[in-house]
Coordinates of N, CA and C and ligand atoms in Angstrom, one line a residue:
M1 N -1.8 3.4 21.5 CA -2.8 4.4 21.6 C -4.2 3.6 21.5
S2 N -5.1 4.2 22.2 CA -6.4 3.5 22.4 C -7.3 3.7 21.1
K3 N -7.2 4.8 20.5 CA -8.0 5.0 19.2 C -7.3 4.3 18.0
T4 N -8.2 3.9 17.1 CA -7.6 3.3 15.8 C -6.8 4.5 15.1
I5 N -5.5 4.2 14.8 CA -4.7 5.3 14.3 C -4.3 5.1 12.9
A6 N -4.2 6.0 12.1 CA -3.8 5.9 10.7 C -2.6 6.9 10.4
V7 N -1.8 6.5 9.5 CA -0.7 7.4 9.1 C -1.0 7.6 7.6
I8 N -1.0 8.9 7.2 CA -1.1 9.2 5.7 C 0.3 9.7 5.3
G9 N 0.9 8.8 4.5 CA 2.2 9.0 4.0 C 2.2 9.9 2.7
G10 N 3.2 10.9 2.7 CA 3.2 11.8 1.5 C 4.5 11.5 0.7
T11 N 4.9 12.5 0.0 CA 6.1 12.3 -0.8 C 7.2 11.7 0.1
G12 N 7.9 10.7 -0.5 CA 8.9 10.1 0.3 C 8.5 9.0 1.2
L13 N 7.2 8.8 1.3 CA 6.6 7.7 2.2 C 5.3 7.2 1.5
C14 N 5.5 6.8 0.3 CA 4.3 6.3 -0.5 C 4.1 4.8 -0.2
D15 N 5.2 4.3 0.4 CA 5.2 2.8 0.9 C 6.0 2.9 2.1
W16 N 6.0 1.8 2.8 CA 6.7 1.8 4.1 C 7.7 0.6 4.2
P17 N 8.9 0.9 3.6 CA 9.9 -0.1 3.5 C 10.2 -0.7 4.9
G18 N 10.3 -2.0 5.1 CA 10.5 -2.6 6.4 C 9.3 -2.9 7.0
A19 N 8.2 -2.6 6.6 CA 6.9 -3.0 7.3 C 6.3 -4.3 6.7
E20 N 5.5 -4.9 7.6 CA 4.8 -6.1 7.1 C 3.3 -5.6 6.8
V21 N 3.0 -6.0 5.6 CA 1.6 -5.5 5.3 C 0.7 -6.8 5.7
L22 N -0.3 -6.4 6.7 CA -1.1 -7.5 7.3 C -2.3 -7.7 6.6
K23 N -2.8 -6.6 6.0 CA -4.1 -6.7 5.2 C -4.3 -5.5 4.4
E24 N -4.9 -5.6 3.3 CA -5.0 -4.5 2.3 C -6.6 -4.4 2.0
T25 N -7.2 -3.2 2.2 CA -8.7 -3.1 1.9 C -8.8 -2.0 1.0
V26 N -9.7 -2.3 -0.2 CA -10.1 -1.3 -1.1 C -11.4 -0.8 -0.6
I27 N -11.5 0.6 -0.2 CA -12.7 1.1 0.3 C -13.3 2.1 -0.7
E28 N -14.6 1.9 -1.1 CA -15.3 2.9 -1.8 C -16.0 3.9 -0.9
T29 N -16.0 5.2 -1.3 CA -16.7 6.2 -0.5 C -17.8 6.9 -1.3
P30 N -18.6 7.6 -0.7 CA -19.6 8.4 -1.5 C -19.0 9.5 -2.3
F31 N -17.6 9.8 -2.0 CA -16.9 10.8 -2.8 C -15.9 10.2 -3.9
G32 N -16.0 8.8 -4.0 CA -15.1 8.2 -5.0 C -14.0 7.4 -4.3
M33 N -13.0 7.0 -5.0 CA -12.1 6.1 -4.4 C -10.9 7.0 -3.8
P34 N -10.4 6.4 -2.6 CA -9.2 7.1 -2.0 C -8.0 6.9 -2.9
S35 N -6.9 7.6 -2.5 CA -5.6 7.5 -3.3 C -5.1 6.1 -3.5
A36 N -5.4 5.2 -2.5 CA -4.8 3.8 -2.6 C -5.7 2.9 -1.7
P37 N -5.4 1.6 -1.8 CA -6.0 0.7 -0.8 C -5.5 1.1 0.6
L38 N -6.4 0.9 1.6 CA -5.8 1.2 3.0 C -5.1 -0.2 3.5
Q39 N -3.9 0.0 3.9 CA -3.2 -1.1 4.5 C -3.1 -1.1 6.0
R40 N -3.2 -2.3 6.5 CA -2.9 -2.5 7.9 C -1.4 -3.0 8.0
I41 N -0.6 -2.2 8.7 CA 0.8 -2.6 8.6 C 1.4 -2.8 10.0
R42 N 2.4 -3.6 10.1 CA 3.1 -3.6 11.4 C 4.6 -3.2 11.1
Y43 N 5.1 -2.3 12.0 CA 6.4 -1.8 11.8 C 7.0 -1.7 13.2
E44 N 8.1 -2.3 13.4 CA 8.7 -2.4 14.7 C 7.6 -3.1 15.7
S45 N 7.3 -2.3 16.8 CA 6.2 -2.9 17.6 C 4.9 -2.2 17.4
A46 N 4.8 -1.3 16.3 CA 3.5 -0.6 16.2 C 2.7 -1.3 15.0
E47 N 1.4 -1.2 15.2 CA 0.5 -1.8 14.2 C -0.6 -0.6 13.9
F48 N -0.7 -0.3 12.7 CA -1.6 0.8 12.4 C -2.1 0.8 10.9
L49 N -3.0 1.7 10.6 CA -3.5 1.7 9.1 C -2.6 2.7 8.3
F50 N -2.4 2.4 7.1 CA -1.5 3.3 6.3 C -2.2 3.6 5.0
L51 N -2.2 4.9 4.6 CA -2.7 5.3 3.3 C -1.7 6.2 2.6
A52 N -1.5 5.8 1.4 CA -0.5 6.6 0.6 C -1.2 7.7 -0.1
R53 N -0.9 8.9 0.3 CA -1.7 10.1 -0.1 C -1.7 10.3 -1.6
H54 N -0.4 10.0 -2.2 CA -0.2 10.3 -3.7 C -0.4 9.0 -4.4
G55 N -0.9 8.0 -3.7 CA -0.9 6.6 -4.5 C 0.5 5.9 -4.2
H56 N 0.5 4.6 -4.4 CA 1.7 3.8 -4.1 C 2.8 4.1 -5.1
G57 N 2.4 4.6 -6.3 CA 3.6 4.9 -7.2 C 3.8 6.4 -7.3
H58 N 3.3 7.2 -6.3 CA 3.4 8.6 -6.3 C 2.9 9.3 -7.6
E59 N 1.6 8.8 -7.9 CA 1.2 9.3 -9.2 C 0.1 10.3 -9.2
I60 N -0.3 10.8 -8.0 CA -1.4 11.8 -7.9 C -0.8 13.0 -7.4
P61 N -0.9 14.1 -8.2 CA -0.3 15.4 -7.7 C -1.2 16.0 -6.6
P62 N -0.7 16.9 -5.8 CA -1.3 17.5 -4.7 C -2.7 18.0 -4.9
H63 N -2.8 18.8 -6.0 CA -4.2 19.4 -6.3 C -5.2 18.4 -6.8
A64 N -4.8 17.3 -7.2 CA -5.7 16.3 -7.8 C -6.0 15.1 -6.8
I65 N -5.6 15.3 -5.6 CA -5.8 14.2 -4.6 C -7.3 14.3 -4.2
N66 N -7.9 13.2 -4.1 CA -9.3 13.1 -3.6 C -9.3 13.2 -2.0
Y67 N -9.1 14.3 -1.5 CA -9.0 14.5 0.0 C -10.3 13.9 0.7
R68 N -11.5 14.3 0.2 CA -12.6 13.9 0.8 C -12.7 12.3 0.8
A69 N -12.4 11.6 -0.3 CA -12.5 10.2 -0.3 C -11.4 9.7 0.7
N70 N -10.2 10.3 0.8 CA -9.3 9.7 1.7 C -9.7 9.8 3.2
I71 N -10.3 10.9 3.6 CA -10.7 11.1 5.0 C -12.0 10.2 5.2
S72 N -12.9 10.2 4.2 CA -14.1 9.4 4.3 C -13.7 8.0 4.5
A73 N -12.8 7.5 3.8 CA -12.3 6.1 3.9 C -11.8 5.8 5.3
L74 N -11.0 6.7 5.8 CA -10.4 6.5 7.1 C -11.5 6.4 8.2
K75 N -12.5 7.3 7.9 CA -13.6 7.4 9.0 C -14.4 6.0 8.9
Q76 N -14.6 5.6 7.7 CA -15.4 4.2 7.5 C -14.6 3.1 8.2
A77 N -13.2 3.3 8.2 CA -12.4 2.2 8.7 C -12.2 2.4 10.3
G78 N -13.0 3.4 10.8 CA -13.1 3.5 12.3 C -11.9 4.3 12.9
V79 N -11.1 5.0 12.0 CA -9.9 5.8 12.5 C -10.4 7.0 13.4
G80 N -9.7 7.1 14.6 CA -10.0 8.2 15.4 C -8.9 9.3 15.5
A81 N -7.8 8.8 15.1 CA -6.6 9.8 15.1 C -5.7 9.5 13.9
M82 N -5.3 10.6 13.2 CA -4.4 10.3 12.1 C -3.2 11.3 12.1
I83 N -2.1 10.7 11.7 CA -0.9 11.5 11.6 C -0.5 11.6 10.1
A84 N -0.4 12.8 9.8 CA 0.0 13.2 8.4 C 1.5 13.3 8.3
V85 N 2.1 12.7 7.3 CA 3.5 12.9 7.0 C 3.6 13.8 5.7
N86 N 4.3 14.9 5.9 CA 4.5 16.0 4.9 C 6.0 16.3 4.6
A87 N 6.3 16.3 3.3 CA 7.6 16.8 2.9 C 7.4 18.3 2.5
V88 N 8.1 19.2 3.1 CA 7.9 20.6 3.0 C 9.2 21.3 2.7
G89 N 9.0 22.6 2.1 CA 10.1 23.6 2.0 C 10.2 24.4 3.3
G90 N 11.4 24.8 3.6 CA 11.7 25.6 4.8 C 11.7 27.1 4.4
I91 N 11.0 27.9 5.3 CA 11.0 29.4 5.2 C 11.8 30.1 6.2
S92 N 11.3 30.0 7.5 CA 12.0 30.8 8.5 C 13.3 30.1 9.0
E93 N 14.1 30.9 9.7 CA 15.6 30.5 10.0 C 15.8 29.0 10.5
R94 N 15.0 28.6 11.4 CA 15.3 27.3 12.1 C 14.9 26.1 11.1
F95 N 14.2 26.5 10.1 CA 13.6 25.3 9.3 C 14.4 25.0 8.1
V96 N 15.6 24.5 8.3 CA 16.6 24.2 7.2 C 16.3 22.7 6.7
A97 N 16.9 22.4 5.6 CA 16.8 21.0 5.2 C 17.2 20.0 6.1
G98 N 16.3 19.0 6.3 CA 16.7 17.9 7.2 C 15.9 18.0 8.6
V99 N 15.4 19.2 8.9 CA 14.7 19.4 10.2 C 13.3 18.8 10.1
I100 N 13.0 18.2 11.3 CA 11.6 17.7 11.5 C 10.8 18.6 12.3
A101 N 9.6 18.9 11.7 CA 8.8 19.9 12.6 C 7.4 19.1 12.9
I102 N 6.9 19.5 14.0 CA 5.5 19.2 14.4 C 4.7 20.5 14.4
P103 N 4.1 20.8 13.2 CA 3.6 22.2 13.0 C 2.4 22.4 13.9
D104 N 2.1 23.7 14.3 CA 1.0 24.0 15.2 C 0.0 24.9 14.5
Q105 N 0.3 25.4 13.3 CA -0.7 26.3 12.6 C -0.6 26.1 11.1
I106 N -1.7 26.7 10.5 CA -1.8 26.6 9.0 C -2.3 27.9 8.4
N107 N -1.7 28.2 7.3 CA -2.3 29.3 6.4 C -2.6 28.5 5.1
D108 N -3.9 28.7 4.6 CA -4.3 27.9 3.5 C -4.3 28.9 2.3
Y109 N -3.5 28.6 1.3 CA -3.5 29.4 0.0 C -3.9 28.5 -1.2
T110 N -4.5 27.4 -0.9 CA -5.1 26.5 -2.0 C -6.4 27.1 -2.6
W111 N -6.6 26.6 -3.7 CA -7.9 27.0 -4.3 C -8.5 25.9 -5.2
G112 N -9.9 25.9 -5.4 CA -10.5 25.0 -6.3 C -10.5 23.5 -5.9
R113 N -10.1 23.2 -4.6 CA -10.0 21.8 -4.1 C -11.4 21.5 -3.5
A114 N -11.9 20.3 -3.6 CA -13.1 19.9 -3.0 C -12.7 19.8 -1.4
H115 N -13.1 20.8 -0.7 CA -12.6 21.0 0.6 C -13.4 20.9 1.8
T116 N -14.7 20.4 1.6 CA -15.6 20.3 2.8 C -16.6 19.1 2.6
F117 N -16.9 18.5 3.7 CA -18.1 17.6 3.7 C -19.4 18.4 3.9
F118 N -19.3 19.6 4.4 CA -20.4 20.4 4.7 C -20.8 21.3 3.6
D119 N -21.1 20.8 2.4 CA -21.3 21.6 1.2 C -22.8 22.1 1.0
G120 N -23.6 21.8 2.0 CA -24.9 22.3 2.0 C -25.9 21.3 1.4
S121 N -25.3 20.1 0.9 CA -26.2 19.2 0.2 C -27.1 18.5 1.2
N122 N -26.9 18.5 2.5 CA -27.8 18.0 3.5 C -28.9 19.0 3.9
G123 N -28.8 20.2 3.3 CA -29.8 21.2 3.7 C -29.5 21.9 5.0
K124 N -28.2 21.7 5.5 CA -27.8 22.4 6.7 C -26.6 23.2 6.4
V125 N -26.4 24.3 7.2 CA -25.1 25.0 7.2 C -24.4 24.8 8.4
E126 N -23.1 24.2 8.3 CA -22.4 23.9 9.5 C -21.0 24.4 9.4
H127 N -20.5 25.0 10.5 CA -19.2 25.6 10.6 C -18.4 24.9 11.8
V128 N -17.2 24.4 11.5 CA -16.5 23.7 12.5 C -15.5 24.7 13.0
D129 N -15.2 24.6 14.3 CA -14.1 25.5 14.8 C -12.7 24.9 14.3
F130 N -11.9 25.9 13.9 CA -10.6 25.4 13.3 C -9.5 26.4 13.9
S131 N -9.7 26.9 15.0 CA -8.7 27.9 15.6 C -7.3 27.2 15.7
Y132 N -7.4 25.9 16.1 CA -6.1 25.2 16.3 C -6.2 23.9 15.5
P133 N -5.7 24.0 14.2 CA -6.1 23.0 13.2 C -5.5 21.6 13.6
Y134 N -4.4 21.6 14.4 CA -3.7 20.4 14.8 C -4.1 20.1 16.3
S135 N -4.4 18.7 16.5 CA -4.7 18.2 17.9 C -3.5 18.4 18.8
Q136 N -3.7 19.2 19.9 CA -2.6 19.4 20.8 C -2.1 18.1 21.4
D137 N -3.1 17.3 21.8 CA -2.8 16.0 22.4 C -1.9 15.1 21.5
L138 N -2.3 14.9 20.3 CA -1.5 14.2 19.3 C -0.1 14.8 19.0
R139 N -0.1 16.1 18.9 CA 1.2 16.8 18.8 C 2.1 16.5 20.0
S140 N 1.6 16.5 21.2 CA 2.4 16.1 22.4 C 2.9 14.7 22.4
R141 N 2.1 13.9 21.9 CA 2.4 12.4 21.7 C 3.6 12.3 20.8
L142 N 3.5 13.0 19.7 CA 4.5 13.0 18.7 C 5.9 13.6 19.3
A143 N 5.7 14.6 20.0 CA 6.9 15.3 20.6 C 7.6 14.3 21.6
N144 N 6.7 13.7 22.5 CA 7.3 12.7 23.4 C 8.0 11.5 22.7
A145 N 7.4 11.2 21.6 CA 8.0 9.9 21.0 C 9.3 10.4 20.2
A146 N 9.4 11.7 19.8 CA 10.6 12.1 19.2 C 11.7 12.0 20.3
V147 N 11.4 12.5 21.4 CA 12.3 12.7 22.6 C 12.8 11.2 22.9
D148 N 11.8 10.2 23.0 CA 12.1 8.8 23.3 C 13.1 8.3 22.2
A149 N 12.8 8.6 21.0 CA 13.6 8.1 19.9 C 14.9 8.8 19.7
N150 N 15.1 9.9 20.5 CA 16.4 10.6 20.5 C 16.6 11.4 19.2
I151 N 15.5 11.9 18.7 CA 15.6 12.5 17.4 C 15.2 14.1 17.6
A152 N 16.0 15.0 17.1 CA 15.7 16.4 17.3 C 14.5 16.9 16.4
F153 N 13.8 17.9 16.9 CA 12.6 18.3 16.2 C 12.3 19.8 16.7
E154 N 11.5 20.5 15.8 CA 10.9 21.7 16.2 C 9.5 21.5 16.6
D155 N 9.2 21.9 17.7 CA 7.8 21.7 18.3 C 6.8 22.8 17.9
Y156 N 7.0 23.4 16.7 CA 6.1 24.4 16.3 C 6.2 24.6 14.8
G157 N 5.5 25.5 14.2 CA 5.7 25.8 12.9 C 4.3 26.2 12.2
V158 N 4.3 27.3 11.4 CA 3.1 27.6 10.7 C 3.3 27.1 9.2
Y159 N 2.5 26.3 8.8 CA 2.5 25.6 7.5 C 1.7 26.3 6.6
A160 N 2.3 26.9 5.5 CA 1.6 27.5 4.4 C 1.4 26.4 3.4
V161 N 0.0 26.3 3.0 CA -0.3 25.3 2.0 C -0.6 26.0 0.7
T162 N 0.3 25.6 -0.3 CA 0.2 26.2 -1.7 C -0.5 25.2 -2.6
Q163 N -0.9 25.7 -3.8 CA -1.6 24.8 -4.7 C -0.8 23.9 -5.4
G164 N 0.4 24.3 -5.9 CA 1.2 23.4 -6.6 C 0.6 23.1 -8.0
P165 N 1.1 22.0 -8.7 CA 2.3 21.2 -8.3 C 3.7 21.9 -8.5
R166 N 3.6 23.1 -9.1 CA 4.9 23.8 -9.2 C 5.3 24.3 -7.8
L167 N 6.6 24.5 -7.7 CA 7.1 25.1 -6.5 C 6.9 26.6 -6.6
E168 N 7.2 27.3 -5.5 CA 6.9 28.8 -5.5 C 8.0 29.6 -6.2
T169 N 7.6 30.8 -6.5 CA 8.6 31.8 -6.8 C 9.3 32.4 -5.7
A170 N 10.5 33.0 -5.9 CA 11.2 33.5 -4.8 C 10.4 34.6 -4.1
A171 N 9.6 35.4 -5.0 CA 8.8 36.5 -4.4 C 7.6 35.9 -3.6
E172 N 7.0 34.8 -4.0 CA 6.0 34.1 -3.3 C 6.5 33.7 -1.9
I173 N 7.7 33.2 -1.9 CA 8.3 32.8 -0.6 C 8.5 33.9 0.4
R174 N 9.0 35.1 -0.2 CA 9.1 36.3 0.6 C 7.8 36.7 1.2
R175 N 6.8 36.6 0.3 CA 5.4 37.0 0.8 C 4.9 35.9 2.0
L176 N 5.2 34.7 1.7 CA 4.8 33.7 2.7 C 5.6 33.9 4.1
A177 N 6.8 34.4 3.9 CA 7.6 34.7 5.2 C 6.9 35.9 5.9
K178 N 6.6 36.9 5.1 CA 5.9 38.1 5.8 C 4.6 37.8 6.5
D179 N 4.0 36.8 5.9 CA 2.7 36.2 6.5 C 2.9 35.4 7.7
G180 N 4.1 35.2 8.0 CA 4.4 34.4 9.4 C 4.5 32.9 9.2
N181 N 4.7 32.5 7.9 CA 4.9 31.0 7.7 C 6.3 30.6 7.9
D182 N 6.4 29.3 8.5 CA 7.7 28.7 8.7 C 8.1 27.7 7.7
I183 N 7.1 27.0 7.2 CA 7.3 26.0 6.3 C 6.2 26.0 5.2
V184 N 6.5 25.4 3.9 CA 5.6 25.4 2.8 C 5.4 24.1 2.2
G185 N 4.2 23.6 2.1 CA 3.9 22.4 1.4 C 2.6 22.5 0.7
M186 N 2.2 21.4 0.2 CA 1.0 21.5 -0.7 C -0.2 20.6 -0.3
T187 N 0.0 19.9 0.7 CA -1.1 18.9 1.1 C -1.8 18.9 2.4
A188 N -1.4 19.9 3.3 CA -2.0 19.9 4.6 C -3.5 20.4 4.5
M189 N -3.9 21.0 3.4 CA -5.3 21.4 3.3 C -5.8 21.0 1.9
P190 N -7.0 20.5 1.8 CA -8.0 20.5 2.8 C -7.9 19.4 3.8
E191 N -6.9 18.6 3.9 CA -6.9 17.3 4.6 C -7.1 17.6 6.1
A192 N -6.4 18.6 6.7 CA -6.7 18.9 8.1 C -8.1 19.3 8.4
A193 N -8.7 20.2 7.6 CA -10.1 20.7 7.8 C -11.0 19.6 7.6
L194 N -10.9 18.7 6.7 CA -11.8 17.6 6.5 C -11.6 16.6 7.7
A195 N -10.5 16.4 8.2 CA -10.4 15.6 9.4 C -11.2 16.2 10.6
R196 N -11.0 17.5 10.8 CA -11.8 18.2 11.8 C -13.3 17.9 11.6
E197 N -13.6 18.2 10.4 CA -15.2 18.0 10.1 C -15.6 16.6 10.4
A198 N -14.7 15.7 10.1 CA -15.0 14.2 10.4 C -14.8 13.7 11.7
G199 N -14.3 14.7 12.6 CA -14.1 14.3 14.1 C -12.9 13.4 14.2
I200 N -12.0 13.5 13.4 CA -10.7 12.7 13.5 C -9.6 13.6 14.0
E201 N -9.0 13.2 15.1 CA -7.8 13.9 15.6 C -6.7 13.9 14.5
Y202 N -6.0 15.1 14.4 CA -5.2 15.2 13.2 C -3.9 15.9 13.7
A203 N -2.7 15.4 13.3 CA -1.5 16.1 13.6 C -0.5 15.9 12.4
S204 N 0.5 16.6 12.2 CA 1.5 16.4 11.2 C 2.9 16.3 11.6
I205 N 3.7 15.4 11.0 CA 5.1 15.4 11.2 C 5.6 15.8 9.9
S206 N 6.3 16.9 9.8 CA 6.8 17.5 8.5 C 8.3 17.5 8.5
L207 N 8.8 17.0 7.3 CA 10.2 17.0 7.1 C 10.6 18.1 6.2
V208 N 11.5 19.0 6.5 CA 12.0 20.0 5.6 C 12.9 19.4 4.5
V209 N 12.6 19.4 3.3 CA 13.4 18.7 2.3 C 14.2 19.7 1.4
N210 N 13.9 20.9 1.5 CA 14.6 21.9 0.7 C 14.4 23.3 1.3
P211 N 15.3 24.3 1.0 CA 15.1 25.6 1.4 C 14.0 26.2 0.4
G212 N 13.0 27.0 0.9 CA 12.0 27.6 0.0 C 12.8 28.3 -1.1
A213 N 12.0 28.5 -2.3 CA 12.6 29.2 -3.4 C 13.2 30.5 -3.1
G214 N 14.5 30.7 -3.6 CA 15.1 31.9 -3.5 C 16.0 31.9 -2.1
L215 N 15.9 31.0 -1.2 CA 16.5 31.1 0.1 C 17.8 30.2 0.0
G216 N 17.9 29.3 -0.9 CA 19.2 28.5 -1.0 C 20.1 29.1 -1.9
D217 N 21.3 28.5 -2.2 CA 22.3 29.1 -3.0 C 21.9 28.9 -4.5
D218 N 21.0 27.9 -4.8 CA 20.8 27.4 -6.1 C 19.3 27.2 -6.4
I219 N 18.9 26.8 -7.6 CA 17.5 26.4 -7.8 C 17.3 25.1 -7.0
I220 N 16.0 24.7 -6.9 CA 15.7 23.5 -6.1 C 15.6 22.3 -7.1
T221 N 16.4 21.3 -6.8 CA 16.4 20.1 -7.7 C 15.8 18.9 -7.0
M222 N 15.1 18.0 -7.7 CA 14.6 16.8 -7.1 C 15.7 15.9 -6.7
D223 N 16.8 15.9 -7.1 CA 18.0 15.1 -6.5 C 18.2 15.6 -5.1
D224 N 18.3 16.9 -4.9 CA 18.6 17.4 -3.6 C 17.6 17.0 -2.6
I225 N 16.3 17.0 -3.0 CA 15.2 16.7 -2.2 C 15.2 15.2 -1.9
R226 N 15.5 14.4 -2.9 CA 15.6 13.0 -2.7 C 16.6 12.6 -1.6
A227 N 17.7 13.2 -1.6 CA 18.9 12.9 -0.6 C 18.4 13.2 0.7
V228 N 17.7 14.3 0.9 CA 17.2 14.6 2.4 C 16.1 13.6 2.8
I229 N 15.3 13.3 1.8 CA 14.2 12.3 2.1 C 14.7 11.0 2.6
D230 N 15.8 10.5 1.9 CA 16.3 9.2 2.2 C 16.7 9.0 3.7
T231 N 17.3 10.1 4.2 CA 17.7 10.0 5.7 C 16.6 10.4 6.5
G232 N 15.9 11.6 6.1 CA 14.8 12.1 7.0 C 13.7 11.3 7.3
M233 N 13.2 10.5 6.2 CA 12.2 9.7 6.5 C 12.4 8.4 7.4
L234 N 13.6 8.0 7.5 CA 14.0 7.0 8.5 C 13.7 7.5 9.9
Q235 N 14.0 8.7 10.1 CA 13.8 9.3 11.4 C 12.3 9.5 11.6
V236 N 11.6 10.0 10.6 CA 10.1 10.1 10.7 C 9.5 8.8 11.0
K237 N 10.0 7.7 10.4 CA 9.3 6.5 10.7 C 9.5 6.0 12.1
S238 N 10.8 6.3 12.5 CA 11.1 5.9 13.9 C 10.3 6.7 14.9
I239 N 10.0 8.0 14.7 CA 9.2 8.7 15.6 C 7.8 8.1 15.7
L240 N 7.3 7.8 14.5 CA 5.9 7.3 14.3 C 5.8 5.9 15.0
A241 N 6.8 5.1 14.9 CA 6.8 3.8 15.5 C 6.7 3.9 17.0
H242 N 7.6 4.8 17.6 CA 7.5 5.1 19.0 C 6.2 5.6 19.5
C243 N 5.6 6.6 18.7 CA 4.4 7.3 19.0 C 3.2 6.3 19.0
I244 N 3.1 5.4 18.0 CA 2.0 4.5 18.0 C 2.2 3.3 18.9
A245 N 3.3 2.8 19.1 CA 3.5 1.7 19.9 C 3.3 2.0 21.5
D246 N 3.3 3.3 21.8 CA 3.1 3.7 23.2 C 1.8 3.2 23.8
Ligands
LIG301 N1 7.2 24.3 -1.6 C1 6.0 23.7 -1.6 N2 5.9 22.3 -1.4 C2 6.9 21.6 -1.1 C3 8.2 22.3 -1.1 C4 8.3 23.6 -1.3 O1 9.5 24.2 -1.4 N3 9.1 21.2 -0.9 C5 8.5 20.1 -0.6 N4 7.1 20.3 -0.9

């Protein structure tokens, strides 16, 4: 890819096993420190920047992530396109555990997060278009990469972003389903909107790690989630390597 590309890794991808870390840079931003130092890594034949959204020890919960510092750090590093990796719950029929999705829409249910660079402090009111929160071009590249890597995926999905860190109630999942959501996670917002404000192309590769609350036979356990992550993230990494090496 011609632009400098970054991957933001989420739950299940706080580090990149099998990668060579070429460089690590601590970046300070006007908004504070990002979740982790920015790493330049090589994996298979792809070279790119990597940021651990929750920190390398998975110590920062979704609502406490400094999203502005993360996007600002990537902007300072010259990033023009970023791929978010998200672990999510499944809501609609096709999105069962283990499915990989390239979502195309977002519903934002978060609150109280520092969610904009355009907070009026520069004396201007600015509104970005956000009709299509994910870059169609980057989504297509991910889809082509998945085909190249021979990995099945769903080429759509409405991502409901909840506040967390608790999972939803069964009633909340029923409401999210009525709202037209396919998957549910806690980190796509304000990340996607900040990327748009910063002029960085943004797409997500989302791994369904559990059925949404009330949809499975049992309650959701971290052990079940971990089992899906172990195999699913290998596939996610393979798609990313194909996408970036192209
Ligand atoms: N809900 C919200 N976020 C999640 C889930 C879920 O079921 N699974 C993984 N992240």
